[in-house]
C-alpha atoms as an extended CHARMM CRD file, in Angstrom:
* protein
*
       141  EXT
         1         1  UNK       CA            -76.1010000000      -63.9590000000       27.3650000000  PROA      1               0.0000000000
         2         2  UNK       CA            -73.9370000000      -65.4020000000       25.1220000000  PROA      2               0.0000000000
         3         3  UNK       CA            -74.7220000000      -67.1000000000       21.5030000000  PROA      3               0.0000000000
         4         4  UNK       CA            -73.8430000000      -70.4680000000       22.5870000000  PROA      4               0.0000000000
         5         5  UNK       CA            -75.4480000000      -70.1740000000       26.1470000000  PROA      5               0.0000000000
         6         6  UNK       CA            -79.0230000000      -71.3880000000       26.3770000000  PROA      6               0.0000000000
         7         7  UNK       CA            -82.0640000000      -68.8500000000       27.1400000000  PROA      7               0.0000000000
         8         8  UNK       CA            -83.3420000000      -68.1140000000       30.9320000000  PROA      8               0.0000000000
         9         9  UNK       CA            -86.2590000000      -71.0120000000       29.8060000000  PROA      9               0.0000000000
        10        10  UNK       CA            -83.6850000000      -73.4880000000       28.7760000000  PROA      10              0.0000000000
        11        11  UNK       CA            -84.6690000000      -73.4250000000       24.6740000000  PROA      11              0.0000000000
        12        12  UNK       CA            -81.4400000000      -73.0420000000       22.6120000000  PROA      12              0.0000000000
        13        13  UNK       CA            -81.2160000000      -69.4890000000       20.7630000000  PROA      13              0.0000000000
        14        14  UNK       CA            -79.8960000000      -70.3190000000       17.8440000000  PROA      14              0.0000000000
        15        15  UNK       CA            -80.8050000000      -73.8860000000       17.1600000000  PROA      15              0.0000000000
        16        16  UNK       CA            -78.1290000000      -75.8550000000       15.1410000000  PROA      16              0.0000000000
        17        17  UNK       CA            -75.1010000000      -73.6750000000       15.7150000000  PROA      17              0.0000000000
        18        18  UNK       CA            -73.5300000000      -76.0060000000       18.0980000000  PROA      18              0.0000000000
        19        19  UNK       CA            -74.7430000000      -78.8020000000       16.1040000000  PROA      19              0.0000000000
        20        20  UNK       CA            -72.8770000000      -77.4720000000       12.7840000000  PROA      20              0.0000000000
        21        21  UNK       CA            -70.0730000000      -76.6400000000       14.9960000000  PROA      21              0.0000000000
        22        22  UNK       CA            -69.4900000000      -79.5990000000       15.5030000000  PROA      22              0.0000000000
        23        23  UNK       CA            -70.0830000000      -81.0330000000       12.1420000000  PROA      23              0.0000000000
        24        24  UNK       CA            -67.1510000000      -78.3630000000       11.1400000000  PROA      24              0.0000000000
        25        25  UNK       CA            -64.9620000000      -79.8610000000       14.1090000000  PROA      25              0.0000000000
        26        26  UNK       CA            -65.5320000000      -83.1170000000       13.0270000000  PROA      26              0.0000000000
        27        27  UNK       CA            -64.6350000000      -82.9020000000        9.3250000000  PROA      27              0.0000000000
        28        28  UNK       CA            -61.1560000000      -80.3710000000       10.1550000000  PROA      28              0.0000000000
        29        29  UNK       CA            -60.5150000000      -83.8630000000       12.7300000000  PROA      29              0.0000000000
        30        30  UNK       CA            -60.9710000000      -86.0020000000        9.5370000000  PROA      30              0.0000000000
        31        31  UNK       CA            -58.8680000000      -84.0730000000        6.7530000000  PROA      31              0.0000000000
        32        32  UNK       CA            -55.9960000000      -84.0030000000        9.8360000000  PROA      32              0.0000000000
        33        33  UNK       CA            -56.6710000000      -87.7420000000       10.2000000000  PROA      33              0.0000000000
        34        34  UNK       CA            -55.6660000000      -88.3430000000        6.7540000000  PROA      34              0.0000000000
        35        35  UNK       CA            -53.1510000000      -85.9540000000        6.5990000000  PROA      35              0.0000000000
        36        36  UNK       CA            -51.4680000000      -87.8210000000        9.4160000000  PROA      36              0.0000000000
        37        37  UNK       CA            -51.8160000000      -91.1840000000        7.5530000000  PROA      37              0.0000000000
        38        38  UNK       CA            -50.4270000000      -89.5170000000        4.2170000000  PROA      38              0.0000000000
        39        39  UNK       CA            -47.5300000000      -87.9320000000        6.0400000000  PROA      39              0.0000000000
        40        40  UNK       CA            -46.4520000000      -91.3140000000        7.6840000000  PROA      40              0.0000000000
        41        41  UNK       CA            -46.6200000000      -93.1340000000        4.2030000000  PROA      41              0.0000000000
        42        42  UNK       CA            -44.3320000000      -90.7240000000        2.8050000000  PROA      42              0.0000000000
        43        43  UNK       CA            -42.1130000000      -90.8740000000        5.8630000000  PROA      43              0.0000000000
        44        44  UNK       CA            -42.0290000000      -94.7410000000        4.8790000000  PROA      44              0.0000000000
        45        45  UNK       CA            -44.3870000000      -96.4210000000        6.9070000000  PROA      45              0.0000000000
        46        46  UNK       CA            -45.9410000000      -99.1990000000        5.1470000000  PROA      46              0.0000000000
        47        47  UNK       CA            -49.6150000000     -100.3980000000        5.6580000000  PROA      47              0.0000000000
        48        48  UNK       CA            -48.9660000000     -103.0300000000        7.9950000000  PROA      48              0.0000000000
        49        49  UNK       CA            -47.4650000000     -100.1530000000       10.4530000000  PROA      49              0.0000000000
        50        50  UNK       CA            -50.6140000000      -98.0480000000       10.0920000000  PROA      50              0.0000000000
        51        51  UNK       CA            -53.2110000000     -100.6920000000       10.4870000000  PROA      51              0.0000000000
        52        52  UNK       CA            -51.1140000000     -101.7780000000       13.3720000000  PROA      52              0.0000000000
        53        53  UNK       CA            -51.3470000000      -98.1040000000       15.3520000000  PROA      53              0.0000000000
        54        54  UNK       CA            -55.0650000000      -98.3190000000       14.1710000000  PROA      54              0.0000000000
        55        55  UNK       CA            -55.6530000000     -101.5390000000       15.1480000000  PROA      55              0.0000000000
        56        56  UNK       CA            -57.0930000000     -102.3930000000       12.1490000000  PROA      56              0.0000000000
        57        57  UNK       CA            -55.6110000000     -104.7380000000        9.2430000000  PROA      57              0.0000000000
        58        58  UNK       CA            -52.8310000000     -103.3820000000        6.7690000000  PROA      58              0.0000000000
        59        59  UNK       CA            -55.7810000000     -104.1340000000        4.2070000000  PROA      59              0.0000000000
        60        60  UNK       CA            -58.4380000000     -101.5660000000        6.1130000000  PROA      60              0.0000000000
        61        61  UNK       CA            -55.7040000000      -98.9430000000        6.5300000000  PROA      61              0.0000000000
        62        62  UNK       CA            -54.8790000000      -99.5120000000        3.0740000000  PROA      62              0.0000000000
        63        63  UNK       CA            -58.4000000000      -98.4120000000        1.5930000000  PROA      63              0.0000000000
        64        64  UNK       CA            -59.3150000000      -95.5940000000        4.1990000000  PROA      64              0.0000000000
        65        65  UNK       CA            -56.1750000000      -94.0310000000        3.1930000000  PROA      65              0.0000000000
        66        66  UNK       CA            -54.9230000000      -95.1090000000        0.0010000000  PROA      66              0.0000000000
        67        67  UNK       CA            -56.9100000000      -92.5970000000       -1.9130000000  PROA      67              0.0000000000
        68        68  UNK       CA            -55.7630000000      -89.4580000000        0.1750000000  PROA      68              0.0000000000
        69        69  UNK       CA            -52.2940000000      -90.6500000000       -0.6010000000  PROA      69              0.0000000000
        70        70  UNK       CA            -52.8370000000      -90.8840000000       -4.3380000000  PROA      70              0.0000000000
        71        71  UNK       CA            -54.5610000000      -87.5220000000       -4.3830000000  PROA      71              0.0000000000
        72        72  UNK       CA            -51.2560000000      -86.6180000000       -2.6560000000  PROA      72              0.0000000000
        73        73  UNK       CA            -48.7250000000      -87.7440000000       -4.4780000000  PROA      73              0.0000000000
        74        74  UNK       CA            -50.5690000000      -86.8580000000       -8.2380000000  PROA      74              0.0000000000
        75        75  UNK       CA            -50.0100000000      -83.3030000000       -6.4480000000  PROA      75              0.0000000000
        76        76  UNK       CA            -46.2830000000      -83.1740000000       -6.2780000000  PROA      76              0.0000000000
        77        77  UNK       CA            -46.6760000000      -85.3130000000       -9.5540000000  PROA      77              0.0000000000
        78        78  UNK       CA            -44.0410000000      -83.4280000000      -12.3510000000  PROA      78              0.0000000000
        79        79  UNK       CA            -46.4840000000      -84.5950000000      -15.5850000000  PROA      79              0.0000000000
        80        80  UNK       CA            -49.8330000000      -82.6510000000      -13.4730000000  PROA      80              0.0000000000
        81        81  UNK       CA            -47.8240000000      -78.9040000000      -13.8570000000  PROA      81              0.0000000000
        82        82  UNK       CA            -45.0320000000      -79.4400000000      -16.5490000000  PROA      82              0.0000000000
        83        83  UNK       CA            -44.9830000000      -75.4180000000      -16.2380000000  PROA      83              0.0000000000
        84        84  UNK       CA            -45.1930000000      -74.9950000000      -12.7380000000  PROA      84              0.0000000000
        85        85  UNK       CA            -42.7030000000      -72.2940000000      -11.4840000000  PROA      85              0.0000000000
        86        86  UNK       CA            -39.6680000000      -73.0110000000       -9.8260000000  PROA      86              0.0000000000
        87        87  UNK       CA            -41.2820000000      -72.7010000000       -6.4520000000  PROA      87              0.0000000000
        88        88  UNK       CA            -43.9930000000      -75.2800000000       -7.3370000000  PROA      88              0.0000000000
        89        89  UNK       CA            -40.9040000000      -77.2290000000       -8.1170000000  PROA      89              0.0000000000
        90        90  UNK       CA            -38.8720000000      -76.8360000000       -5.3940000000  PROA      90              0.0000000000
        91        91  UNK       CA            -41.9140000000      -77.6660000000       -3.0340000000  PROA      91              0.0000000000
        92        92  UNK       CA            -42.6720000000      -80.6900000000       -4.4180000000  PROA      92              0.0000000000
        93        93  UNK       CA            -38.8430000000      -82.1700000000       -4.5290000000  PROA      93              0.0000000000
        94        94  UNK       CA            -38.9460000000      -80.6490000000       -1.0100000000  PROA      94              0.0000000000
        95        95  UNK       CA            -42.1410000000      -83.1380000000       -0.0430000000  PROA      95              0.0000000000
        96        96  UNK       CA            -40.6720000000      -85.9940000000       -2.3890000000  PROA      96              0.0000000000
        97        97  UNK       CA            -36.9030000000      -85.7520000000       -0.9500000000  PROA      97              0.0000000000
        98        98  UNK       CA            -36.6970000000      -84.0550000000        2.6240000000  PROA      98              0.0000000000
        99        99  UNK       CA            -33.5550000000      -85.6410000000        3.9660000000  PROA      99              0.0000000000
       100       100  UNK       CA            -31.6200000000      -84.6570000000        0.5810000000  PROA      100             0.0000000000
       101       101  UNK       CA            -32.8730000000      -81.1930000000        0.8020000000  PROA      101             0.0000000000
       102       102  UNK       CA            -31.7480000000      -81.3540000000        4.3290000000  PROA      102             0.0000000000
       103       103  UNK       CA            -28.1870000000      -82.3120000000        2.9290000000  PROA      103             0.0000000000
       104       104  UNK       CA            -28.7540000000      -78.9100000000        0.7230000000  PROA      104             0.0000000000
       105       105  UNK       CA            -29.2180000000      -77.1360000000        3.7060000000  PROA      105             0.0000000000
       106       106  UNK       CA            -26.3730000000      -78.3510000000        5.6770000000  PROA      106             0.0000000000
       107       107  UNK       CA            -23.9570000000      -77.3220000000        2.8680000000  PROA      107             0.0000000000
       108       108  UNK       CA            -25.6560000000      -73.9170000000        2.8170000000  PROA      108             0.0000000000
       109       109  UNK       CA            -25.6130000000      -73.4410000000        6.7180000000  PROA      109             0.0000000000
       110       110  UNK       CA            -21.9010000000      -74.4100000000        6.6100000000  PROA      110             0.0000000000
       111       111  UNK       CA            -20.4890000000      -72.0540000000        3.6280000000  PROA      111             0.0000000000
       112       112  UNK       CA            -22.3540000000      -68.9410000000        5.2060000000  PROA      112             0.0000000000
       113       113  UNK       CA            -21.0840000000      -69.7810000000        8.8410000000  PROA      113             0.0000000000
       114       114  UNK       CA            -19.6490000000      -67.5000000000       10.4670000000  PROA      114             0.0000000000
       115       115  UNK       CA            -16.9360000000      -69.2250000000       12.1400000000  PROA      115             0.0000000000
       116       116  UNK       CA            -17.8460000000      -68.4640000000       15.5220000000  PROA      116             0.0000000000
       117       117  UNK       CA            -20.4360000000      -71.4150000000       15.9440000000  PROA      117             0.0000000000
       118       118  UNK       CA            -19.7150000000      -75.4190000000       16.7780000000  PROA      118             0.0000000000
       119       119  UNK       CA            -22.4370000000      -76.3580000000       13.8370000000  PROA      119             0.0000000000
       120       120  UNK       CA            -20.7320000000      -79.7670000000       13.2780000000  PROA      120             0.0000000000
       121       121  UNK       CA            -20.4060000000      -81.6410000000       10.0110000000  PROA      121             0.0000000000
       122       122  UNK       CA            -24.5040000000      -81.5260000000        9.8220000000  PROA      122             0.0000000000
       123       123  UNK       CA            -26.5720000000      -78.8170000000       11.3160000000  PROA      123             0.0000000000
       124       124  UNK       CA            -29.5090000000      -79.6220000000        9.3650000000  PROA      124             0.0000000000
       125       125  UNK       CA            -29.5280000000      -83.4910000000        8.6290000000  PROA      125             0.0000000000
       126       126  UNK       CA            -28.3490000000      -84.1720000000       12.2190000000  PROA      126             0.0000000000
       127       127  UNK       CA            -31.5520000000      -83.3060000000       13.8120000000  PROA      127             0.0000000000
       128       128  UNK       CA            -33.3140000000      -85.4560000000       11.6850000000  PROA      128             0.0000000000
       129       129  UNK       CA            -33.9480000000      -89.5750000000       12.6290000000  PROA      129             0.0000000000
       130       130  UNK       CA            -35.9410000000      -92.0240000000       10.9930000000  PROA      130             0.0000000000
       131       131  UNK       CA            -38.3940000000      -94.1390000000       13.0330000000  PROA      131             0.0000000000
       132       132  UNK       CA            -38.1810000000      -97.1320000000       10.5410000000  PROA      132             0.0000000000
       133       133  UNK       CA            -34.8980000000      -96.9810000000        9.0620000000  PROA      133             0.0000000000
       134       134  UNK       CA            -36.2080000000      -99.4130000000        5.9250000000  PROA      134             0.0000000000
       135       135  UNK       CA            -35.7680000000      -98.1100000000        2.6440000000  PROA      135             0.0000000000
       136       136  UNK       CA            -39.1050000000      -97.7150000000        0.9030000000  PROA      136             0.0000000000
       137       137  UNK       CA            -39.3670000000      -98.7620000000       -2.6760000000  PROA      137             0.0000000000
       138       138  UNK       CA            -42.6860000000      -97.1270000000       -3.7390000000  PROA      138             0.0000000000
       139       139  UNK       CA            -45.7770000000      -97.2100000000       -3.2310000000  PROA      139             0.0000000000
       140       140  UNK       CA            -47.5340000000     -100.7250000000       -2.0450000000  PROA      140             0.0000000000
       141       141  UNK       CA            -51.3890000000     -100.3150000000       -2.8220000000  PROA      141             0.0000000000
């Protein structure tokens, strides 16, 4: 028998491990939940395009998600680790400015190319699209 299974009598063996379980499920679907919401404001969707996948109001999005974001952004924030190494630094410019790091990486790709490979002008960058091709001008909470 198995620890999730229930006994020959039908009484749970272990009573609340498939309740907590769940619990455990339920908050990992939560922190993805805003994860997906922070990751689509800094890909440039505004409020109005998150309430509208929700089907809730710009303004409901807004404060289920605003403070994720915030926690987000004071994390790639330069003034929270003035001395954070260059990693730190590089991960953070990489989160704040993909599609210029992407430029980076084109340049790279192309100067150690081998010659032998039709990589076009951008091997990087050219895979990359935008869904809402409005600039964003900062946040809008």
């Amino acid at each position: 028998m198995g620890e999730n299974e229930l006994n020959l009598d039908g009484t749970n063996p272990s009573p609340g491990t498939v309740l907590a379980d769940a619990a455990r499920v339920v908050a990992a679907a939560e922190r993805f939940f805003q994860a997906a919401a922070v990751f689509e404001r800094m890909s440039s969707a505004d409020w109005q395009l998150i309430g509208d996948v929700l089907e809730v109001s710009a303004r409901a999005a807004r404060m289920r998600f605003a403070r994720a974001e915030t926690a987000f952004r004071e994390v790639l924030s330069p003034e929270r680790s003035p001395v954070a190494g260059e990693a730190e630094r590089l991960h953070a410019y990489m989160a704040r400015e993909p599609l210029e790091i992407a430029f980076d990486l084109d340049d790279w790709v192309l100067r150690h190319a081998d010659g032998d490979s039709d990589l076009g002008a951008m091997p990087v960058s050219g895979g990359l699209v935008r869904r809402d091709p409005r600039p964003r001008a900062g946040p809008d909470f």
